[in-house]
Short mmCIF file of C-alpha atoms in Angstrom, two decimals:
data_model
loop_
_atom_site.label_atom_id
_atom_site.label_comp_id
_atom_site.label_asym_id
_atom_site.label_seq_id
_atom_site.Cartn_x
_atom_site.Cartn_y
_atom_site.Cartn_z
CA MET A 1 18.92 2.14 -3.29
CA LYS A 2 15.20 1.84 -3.84
CA LYS A 3 13.10 3.95 -1.50
CA PHE A 4 9.68 2.68 -0.43
CA TYR A 5 7.37 5.37 0.97
CA CYS A 6 4.49 3.77 2.82
CA TYR A 7 1.92 4.22 5.56
CA SER A 8 1.72 1.47 8.18
CA ARG A 9 -2.10 1.53 8.33
CA CYS A 10 -2.45 1.10 4.56
CA SER A 11 -3.29 -2.45 3.44
CA THR A 12 -1.96 -1.80 -0.08
CA CYS A 13 1.38 -0.70 1.39
CA ARG A 14 1.54 -3.87 3.47
CA LYS A 15 0.82 -6.01 0.38
CA ALA A 16 3.52 -4.23 -1.60
CA GLN A 17 6.06 -4.55 1.21
CA LYS A 18 5.31 -8.26 1.54
CA TRP A 19 5.79 -8.69 -2.22
CA LEU A 20 9.13 -6.84 -2.12
CA GLU A 21 10.34 -8.96 0.78
CA GLU A 22 9.20 -12.22 -0.83
CA HIS A 23 11.10 -11.28 -4.01
CA GLN A 24 14.15 -10.22 -2.00
CA VAL A 25 14.12 -6.69 -3.35
CA GLU A 26 16.36 -4.45 -1.26
CA PHE A 27 14.76 -1.17 -0.28
CA GLU A 28 14.77 1.53 2.35
CA SER A 29 11.39 2.21 3.95
CA GLN A 30 10.09 5.64 4.97
CA ASP A 31 6.78 6.64 6.53
CA ILE A 32 5.04 8.80 3.93
CA VAL A 33 2.83 10.52 6.52
CA LYS A 34 5.42 11.28 9.21
CA ASN A 35 8.20 12.08 6.76
CA PRO A 36 6.87 12.80 3.25
CA PRO A 37 9.23 13.44 0.33
CA SER A 38 10.41 17.03 -0.05
CA GLN A 39 8.94 19.45 -2.55
CA GLU A 40 12.22 19.32 -4.48
CA GLU A 41 12.14 15.51 -4.70
CA LEU A 42 8.50 15.50 -5.76
CA LEU A 43 9.07 18.20 -8.36
CA ALA A 44 11.93 16.20 -9.88
CA TRP A 45 9.77 13.05 -10.04
CA LEU A 46 6.76 14.90 -11.47
CA THR A 47 8.97 16.55 -14.09
CA ALA A 48 10.64 13.28 -15.12
CA SER A 49 7.40 11.32 -15.27
CA ASP A 50 5.19 10.88 -18.29
CA LYS A 51 2.22 10.24 -15.99
CA PRO A 52 -0.54 12.82 -15.43
CA LEU A 53 -0.59 14.69 -12.11
CA ARG A 54 -3.61 12.67 -11.00
CA TYR A 55 -1.39 9.55 -10.91
CA PHE A 56 0.52 10.94 -7.91
CA PHE A 57 -2.51 11.90 -5.85
CA ASN A 58 -4.48 9.69 -3.45
CA THR A 59 -7.76 10.47 -5.21
CA SER A 60 -9.78 8.35 -2.79
CA GLY A 61 -8.40 10.16 0.25
CA GLN A 62 -10.43 12.38 2.53
CA ARG A 63 -8.06 15.34 2.23
CA TYR A 64 -8.16 15.16 -1.60
CA ARG A 65 -11.95 15.50 -1.47
CA GLU A 66 -11.88 18.22 1.23
CA LEU A 67 -9.60 20.37 -0.93
CA GLY A 68 -11.72 19.79 -4.06
CA LEU A 69 -8.62 18.73 -5.98
CA LYS A 70 -10.58 16.82 -8.60
CA ASP A 71 -11.52 20.14 -10.19
CA LYS A 72 -8.18 21.88 -9.54
CA LEU A 73 -5.58 19.40 -10.86
CA ALA A 74 -6.06 20.32 -14.53
CA ASP A 75 -4.94 23.92 -13.88
CA MET A 76 -2.23 23.13 -11.32
CA THR A 77 1.45 23.69 -12.13
CA LEU A 78 4.08 21.09 -11.25
CA GLN A 79 5.43 23.49 -8.62
CA GLU A 80 2.01 23.89 -7.01
CA ALA A 81 1.38 20.14 -7.10
CA SER A 82 4.77 19.28 -5.60
CA ALA A 83 4.29 21.84 -2.79
CA LEU A 84 0.85 20.46 -2.00
CA LEU A 85 2.00 16.83 -2.02
CA ALA A 86 5.00 17.64 0.19
CA SER A 87 2.72 19.41 2.69
CA ASP A 88 0.62 16.30 3.42
CA GLY A 89 1.84 12.74 2.86
CA LYS A 90 -1.74 11.47 2.86
CA LEU A 91 -2.31 13.30 -0.42
CA ILE A 92 0.30 11.11 -2.13
CA LYS A 93 -0.89 7.88 -3.71
CA ARG A 94 0.78 5.08 -1.84
CA PRO A 95 2.90 3.16 -1.72
CA LEU A 96 5.39 5.32 -3.56
CA MET A 97 8.47 3.49 -4.82
CA VAL A 98 11.45 5.45 -6.13
CA GLU A 99 14.89 4.75 -7.52
CA ASP A 100 16.69 7.61 -9.22
CA LYS A 101 14.04 9.01 -11.59
CA GLN A 102 11.97 5.82 -11.77
CA VAL A 103 8.75 6.25 -9.76
CA THR A 104 5.63 4.19 -9.21
CA CYS A 105 2.55 5.02 -7.19
CA GLY A 106 0.22 2.37 -5.88
CA PHE A 107 0.86 -1.36 -6.08
CA LYS A 108 0.38 -3.49 -9.16
CA GLU A 109 2.26 -6.75 -9.08
CA ASP A 110 3.02 -6.75 -12.83
CA VAL A 111 4.47 -3.22 -12.63
CA TYR A 112 6.60 -4.13 -9.63
CA GLN A 113 7.73 -7.30 -11.43
CA GLU A 114 8.81 -5.28 -14.47
CA LEU A 115 10.41 -2.30 -12.73
CA TRP A 116 11.71 -3.37 -9.36
CA LEU A 117 13.20 -6.83 -9.84
CA ASP A 118 16.90 -6.59 -10.61
#
């Protein structure tokens, strides 16, 4: 089952959810702020992904800037990144869509079309 991690106040999440519903994609929704993915889940996704660490972070978020992560990501291990992301769902780029080891962050219609339509 596809898992859709979103934040109800995020307009991008709402657009993505609308797209999924319009295309009749079955998914389970989870609030990324109230109930973020675990460190173990995040570590598995980071390890399996060919994307840079920056891809998983909400780089326009207030917390990202407060922590000065722009300058720290290059030296961060996957374990450190997964622990940090699991500690604060607002650090994760959203929406986050997951099925097995397939993961996407953010919403791009062409990516969703390619990866999430059965």
